[in-house]
Structures are given as structure tokens and as C-alpha cells.
Amino acid sequence: MSDASLLLEPVARLIDELGRLPGIGPKSASRLAFYILRAPEAKVSLLAQALLAVKQQVRQCVRCHYISDQEYCAVCRNPLRQTGSICVVEDPLDALAIERTGIFKGSYHVLHGRIAPLEGMGREDIFFDDLLERIGTESIREVIIATNPNLEGEATAAYLQRELSPLGTRVTRLARGLPTGGDLEWADTHTLTSALEGRRELF
Ligand SMILES: [Zn+2]
């Protein structure tokens, strides 16, 4: 009897699907699958509904690509937000982390990725072209590059700076001091506030 038939097809399929999630190895996938198998059906049903709801009810803001349940996200809809500055982040959670500091009053632009040649991710895999378009049409005076303080984040920042500087817009980068190698989303509010306030022009 093979492993797959001992496991039963639905269980093997669940392990397979869970194993495709980021950060979930085969061991964790099996553990989660057997947890779900043991859990009451009502609980599993809530999980399944939450998975579907997030796909059916949440989409990307057409302007900044942050998550939204409408055409424009809450930040882009807010008339009190200042136009003229854009904070560029890799992922929605990074925008959320900056939003928690409460000091940035402009709008965001979520790249949904980074430039990482080793992972096969280039300019065409991130929302870069419409950032250029926004800088032109929204009379942007400052672009704050808030990509992660790791290798890919720095490479992405360097790429953005190179592409944006000919436009004559001020391009700044968060100050050093954020834990190197980490993700912006995990930085504490105090550190992030200092990094924002101490941002420096990129040349
Ligand atoms: Zn938006």
C-alpha cells in the first residue's frame, strides 16, 4: 500500500494544498491537515468561509493597490490625505505598519513584490509602471521608498531611485536603524516613526 492510499486522497490533497502556502513545510502541512481533520465541522466551515470571503470581498485599490472592498481604498478615499507624496512599499502589511505610526499623511503605492532576479522577479512583476504614471499625473513632489531593509528591498530601492530621479521628483529612503534583514511589517511603531522622520534623500 502506497503512502497516498494510506493517507486517503482528500487528506493527501489537503496536505498538498496547505504545503503550497508560504512558510509552510511538509511537516507543518501535515500537522495542520490533521488538526483540521479532528476539528468540529462548524469550525472548519468557518475557516473555509473566511478563505472564500477574503477572495470574494477583498480586492486591490485601483490607484495604489492596497487592499480594499471598494474601487478605491480607505486611504485613497480620505479627502484629508495630502496629495503630493507617495510612500512605496512592497506589501500591504508594510503600508499598514507605516499607517500605524500615524505620521505619514500622503498616499501609498504597493508594489506587491520586489525586484529579485534570483527569484525571477523583475520590473514587470511589480506595480512599477503605474507608479511612474501616478508621479506624472498626480504632481508628486516626494516619493518615500519604504521597501524592506534586506537585500532585495535595498536592490528594489536602488532600482526605483535610478528610474525615478530623472523625473525631478524628490526621492527619499527610510533612515537606517530598522532591523537589517527583517521585514518592515514587524518593525515596532517607534522604530518606524524614527525611520520615517529621519528619511534621507537618495542620490
Ligand atoms: Zn488606494
PDB file of N, CA and C in Angstrom, residues 158-200:
ATOM      1  N   ALA A 158      17.228  50.805  -4.886  1.00  0.00           N
ATOM      2  CA  ALA A 158      18.233  51.339  -5.803  1.00  0.00           C
ATOM      3  C   ALA A 158      17.658  51.433  -7.220  1.00  0.00           C
ATOM      4  N   TYR A 159      16.904  50.417  -7.594  1.00  0.00           N
ATOM      5  CA  TYR A 159      16.296  50.411  -8.924  1.00  0.00           C
ATOM      6  C   TYR A 159      15.295  51.559  -9.054  1.00  0.00           C
ATOM      7  N   LEU A 160      14.431  51.713  -8.056  1.00  0.00           N
ATOM      8  CA  LEU A 160      13.417  52.774  -8.090  1.00  0.00           C
ATOM      9  C   LEU A 160      14.086  54.142  -8.177  1.00  0.00           C
ATOM     10  N   GLN A 161      15.124  54.305  -7.351  1.00  0.00           N
ATOM     11  CA  GLN A 161      15.812  55.591  -7.313  1.00  0.00           C
ATOM     12  C   GLN A 161      16.376  55.934  -8.697  1.00  0.00           C
ATOM     13  N   ARG A 162      16.987  54.938  -9.338  1.00  0.00           N
ATOM     14  CA  ARG A 162      17.581  55.135 -10.655  1.00  0.00           C
ATOM     15  C   ARG A 162      16.529  55.543 -11.684  1.00  0.00           C
ATOM     16  N   GLU A 163      15.379  54.909 -11.598  1.00  0.00           N
ATOM     17  CA  GLU A 163      14.327  55.167 -12.577  1.00  0.00           C
ATOM     18  C   GLU A 163      13.579  56.467 -12.306  1.00  0.00           C
ATOM     19  N   LEU A 164      13.487  56.823 -11.011  1.00  0.00           N
ATOM     20  CA  LEU A 164      12.667  57.980 -10.651  1.00  0.00           C
ATOM     21  C   LEU A 164      13.434  59.301 -10.669  1.00  0.00           C
ATOM     22  N   SER A 165      14.745  59.233 -10.428  1.00  0.00           N
ATOM     23  CA  SER A 165      15.475  60.501 -10.300  1.00  0.00           C
ATOM     24  C   SER A 165      15.404  61.398 -11.543  1.00  0.00           C
ATOM     25  N   PRO A 166      15.382  60.835 -12.767  1.00  0.00           N
ATOM     26  CA  PRO A 166      15.284  61.748 -13.919  1.00  0.00           C
ATOM     27  C   PRO A 166      13.972  62.543 -13.960  1.00  0.00           C
ATOM     28  N   LEU A 167      12.979  62.108 -13.181  1.00  0.00           N
ATOM     29  CA  LEU A 167      11.680  62.782 -13.225  1.00  0.00           C
ATOM     30  C   LEU A 167      11.678  64.100 -12.458  1.00  0.00           C
ATOM     31  N   GLY A 168      12.736  64.324 -11.677  1.00  0.00           N
ATOM     32  CA  GLY A 168      12.818  65.576 -10.932  1.00  0.00           C
ATOM     33  C   GLY A 168      12.027  65.582  -9.636  1.00  0.00           C
ATOM     34  N   THR A 169      11.500  64.419  -9.260  1.00  0.00           N
ATOM     35  CA  THR A 169      10.762  64.308  -8.000  1.00  0.00           C
ATOM     36  C   THR A 169      11.763  63.996  -6.885  1.00  0.00           C
ATOM     37  N   ARG A 170      11.500  64.515  -5.695  1.00  0.00           N
ATOM     38  CA  ARG A 170      12.364  64.206  -4.560  1.00  0.00           C
ATOM     39  C   ARG A 170      12.166  62.724  -4.208  1.00  0.00           C
ATOM     40  N   VAL A 171      13.279  61.986  -4.129  1.00  0.00           N
ATOM     41  CA  VAL A 171      13.182  60.558  -3.781  1.00  0.00           C
ATOM     42  C   VAL A 171      13.920  60.335  -2.474  1.00  0.00           C
ATOM     43  N   THR A 172      13.198  59.853  -1.464  1.00  0.00           N
ATOM     44  CA  THR A 172      13.824  59.619  -0.163  1.00  0.00           C
ATOM     45  C   THR A 172      13.699  58.153   0.228  1.00  0.00           C
ATOM     46  N   ARG A 173      14.535  57.751   1.172  1.00  0.00           N
ATOM     47  CA  ARG A 173      14.548  56.369   1.655  1.00  0.00           C
ATOM     48  C   ARG A 173      14.473  56.424   3.166  1.00  0.00           C
ATOM     49  N   LEU A 174      13.769  55.478   3.774  1.00  0.00           N
ATOM     50  CA  LEU A 174      13.687  55.423   5.230  1.00  0.00           C
ATOM     51  C   LEU A 174      15.096  55.387   5.810  1.00  0.00           C
ATOM     52  N   ALA A 175      15.283  56.032   6.957  1.00  0.00           N
ATOM     53  CA  ALA A 175      16.596  56.061   7.599  1.00  0.00           C
ATOM     54  C   ALA A 175      16.985  54.657   8.025  1.00  0.00           C
ATOM     55  N   ARG A 176      18.268  54.434   8.130  1.00  0.00           N
ATOM     56  CA  ARG A 176      18.764  53.158   8.646  1.00  0.00           C
ATOM     57  C   ARG A 176      18.350  53.060  10.112  1.00  0.00           C
ATOM     58  N   GLY A 177      18.486  51.892  10.682  1.00  0.00           N
ATOM     59  CA  GLY A 177      18.090  51.740  12.079  1.00  0.00           C
ATOM     60  C   GLY A 177      17.009  50.706  12.212  1.00  0.00           C
ATOM     61  N   LEU A 178      16.365  50.403  11.074  1.00  0.00           N
ATOM     62  CA  LEU A 178      15.400  49.305  11.102  1.00  0.00           C
ATOM     63  C   LEU A 178      16.207  48.019  11.160  1.00  0.00           C
ATOM     64  N   PRO A 179      15.723  47.010  11.850  1.00  0.00           N
ATOM     65  CA  PRO A 179      16.484  45.763  11.938  1.00  0.00           C
ATOM     66  C   PRO A 179      16.823  45.217  10.545  1.00  0.00           C
ATOM     67  N   THR A 180      18.115  45.104  10.257  1.00  0.00           N
ATOM     68  CA  THR A 180      18.545  44.666   8.931  1.00  0.00           C
ATOM     69  C   THR A 180      18.120  43.222   8.682  1.00  0.00           C
ATOM     70  N   GLY A 181      17.714  42.980   7.457  1.00  0.00           N
ATOM     71  CA  GLY A 181      17.310  41.628   7.088  1.00  0.00           C
ATOM     72  C   GLY A 181      15.860  41.349   7.434  1.00  0.00           C
ATOM     73  N   GLY A 182      15.256  42.245   8.196  1.00  0.00           N
ATOM     74  CA  GLY A 182      13.885  42.000   8.635  1.00  0.00           C
ATOM     75  C   GLY A 182      12.853  42.548   7.669  1.00  0.00           C
ATOM     76  N   ASP A 183      11.636  42.404   8.053  1.00  0.00           N
ATOM     77  CA  ASP A 183      10.533  42.927   7.262  1.00  0.00           C
ATOM     78  C   ASP A 183       9.980  44.151   7.963  1.00  0.00           C
ATOM     79  N   LEU A 184       9.617  45.130   7.143  1.00  0.00           N
ATOM     80  CA  LEU A 184       9.055  46.367   7.673  1.00  0.00           C
ATOM     81  C   LEU A 184       7.834  46.106   8.554  1.00  0.00           C
ATOM     82  N   GLU A 185       7.037  45.131   8.130  1.00  0.00           N
ATOM     83  CA  GLU A 185       5.781  44.874   8.834  1.00  0.00           C
ATOM     84  C   GLU A 185       5.999  44.469  10.291  1.00  0.00           C
ATOM     85  N   TRP A 186       7.191  43.976  10.634  1.00  0.00           N
ATOM     86  CA  TRP A 186       7.445  43.541  12.005  1.00  0.00           C
ATOM     87  C   TRP A 186       8.154  44.608  12.823  1.00  0.00           C
ATOM     88  N   ALA A 187       8.526  45.713  12.195  1.00  0.00           N
ATOM     89  CA  ALA A 187       9.224  46.769  12.936  1.00  0.00           C
ATOM     90  C   ALA A 187       8.242  47.419  13.910  1.00  0.00           C
ATOM     91  N   ASP A 188       8.754  47.800  15.101  1.00  0.00           N
ATOM     92  CA  ASP A 188       7.824  48.426  16.046  1.00  0.00           C
ATOM     93  C   ASP A 188       7.573  49.878  15.630  1.00  0.00           C
ATOM     94  N   THR A 189       6.456  50.404  16.109  1.00  0.00           N
ATOM     95  CA  THR A 189       5.984  51.722  15.683  1.00  0.00           C
ATOM     96  C   THR A 189       7.011  52.814  15.962  1.00  0.00           C
ATOM     97  N   HIS A 190       7.687  52.708  17.116  1.00  0.00           N
ATOM     98  CA  HIS A 190       8.655  53.736  17.494  1.00  0.00           C
ATOM     99  C   HIS A 190       9.822  53.771  16.502  1.00  0.00           C
ATOM    100  N   THR A 191      10.370  52.596  16.182  1.00  0.00           N
ATOM    101  CA  THR A 191      11.491  52.491  15.241  1.00  0.00           C
ATOM    102  C   THR A 191      11.078  53.011  13.863  1.00  0.00           C
ATOM    103  N   LEU A 192       9.867  52.631  13.473  1.00  0.00           N
ATOM    104  CA  LEU A 192       9.376  53.024  12.152  1.00  0.00           C
ATOM    105  C   LEU A 192       9.158  54.541  12.076  1.00  0.00           C
ATOM    106  N   THR A 193       8.677  55.119  13.164  1.00  0.00           N
ATOM    107  CA  THR A 193       8.478  56.568  13.218  1.00  0.00           C
ATOM    108  C   THR A 193       9.817  57.283  13.035  1.00  0.00           C
ATOM    109  N   SER A 194      10.872  56.827  13.756  1.00  0.00           N
ATOM    110  CA  SER A 194      12.192  57.463  13.620  1.00  0.00           C
ATOM    111  C   SER A 194      12.725  57.285  12.204  1.00  0.00           C
ATOM    112  N   ALA A 195      12.495  56.104  11.618  1.00  0.00           N
ATOM    113  CA  ALA A 195      12.990  55.842  10.261  1.00  0.00           C
ATOM    114  C   ALA A 195      12.315  56.765   9.251  1.00  0.00           C
ATOM    115  N   LEU A 196      11.034  57.037   9.484  1.00  0.00           N
ATOM    116  CA  LEU A 196      10.287  57.925   8.585  1.00  0.00           C
ATOM    117  C   LEU A 196      10.740  59.366   8.761  1.00  0.00           C
ATOM    118  N   GLU A 197      10.852  59.777  10.027  1.00  0.00           N
ATOM    119  CA  GLU A 197      11.241  61.163  10.303  1.00  0.00           C
ATOM    120  C   GLU A 197      12.675  61.434   9.844  1.00  0.00           C
ATOM    121  N   GLY A 198      13.521  60.412   9.926  1.00  0.00           N
ATOM    122  CA  GLY A 198      14.931  60.597   9.552  1.00  0.00           C
ATOM    123  C   GLY A 198      15.224  60.229   8.109  1.00  0.00           C
ATOM    124  N   ARG A 199      14.173  60.153   7.295  1.00  0.00           N
ATOM    125  CA  ARG A 199      14.392  59.725   5.898  1.00  0.00           C
ATOM    126  C   ARG A 199      15.314  60.689   5.173  1.00  0.00           C
ATOM    127  N   ARG A 200      16.077  60.097   4.265  1.00  0.00           N
ATOM    128  CA  ARG A 200      17.092  60.898   3.574  1.00  0.00           C
ATOM    129  C   ARG A 200      16.934  60.817   2.071  1.00  0.00           C
TER     130      ARG A 200
END
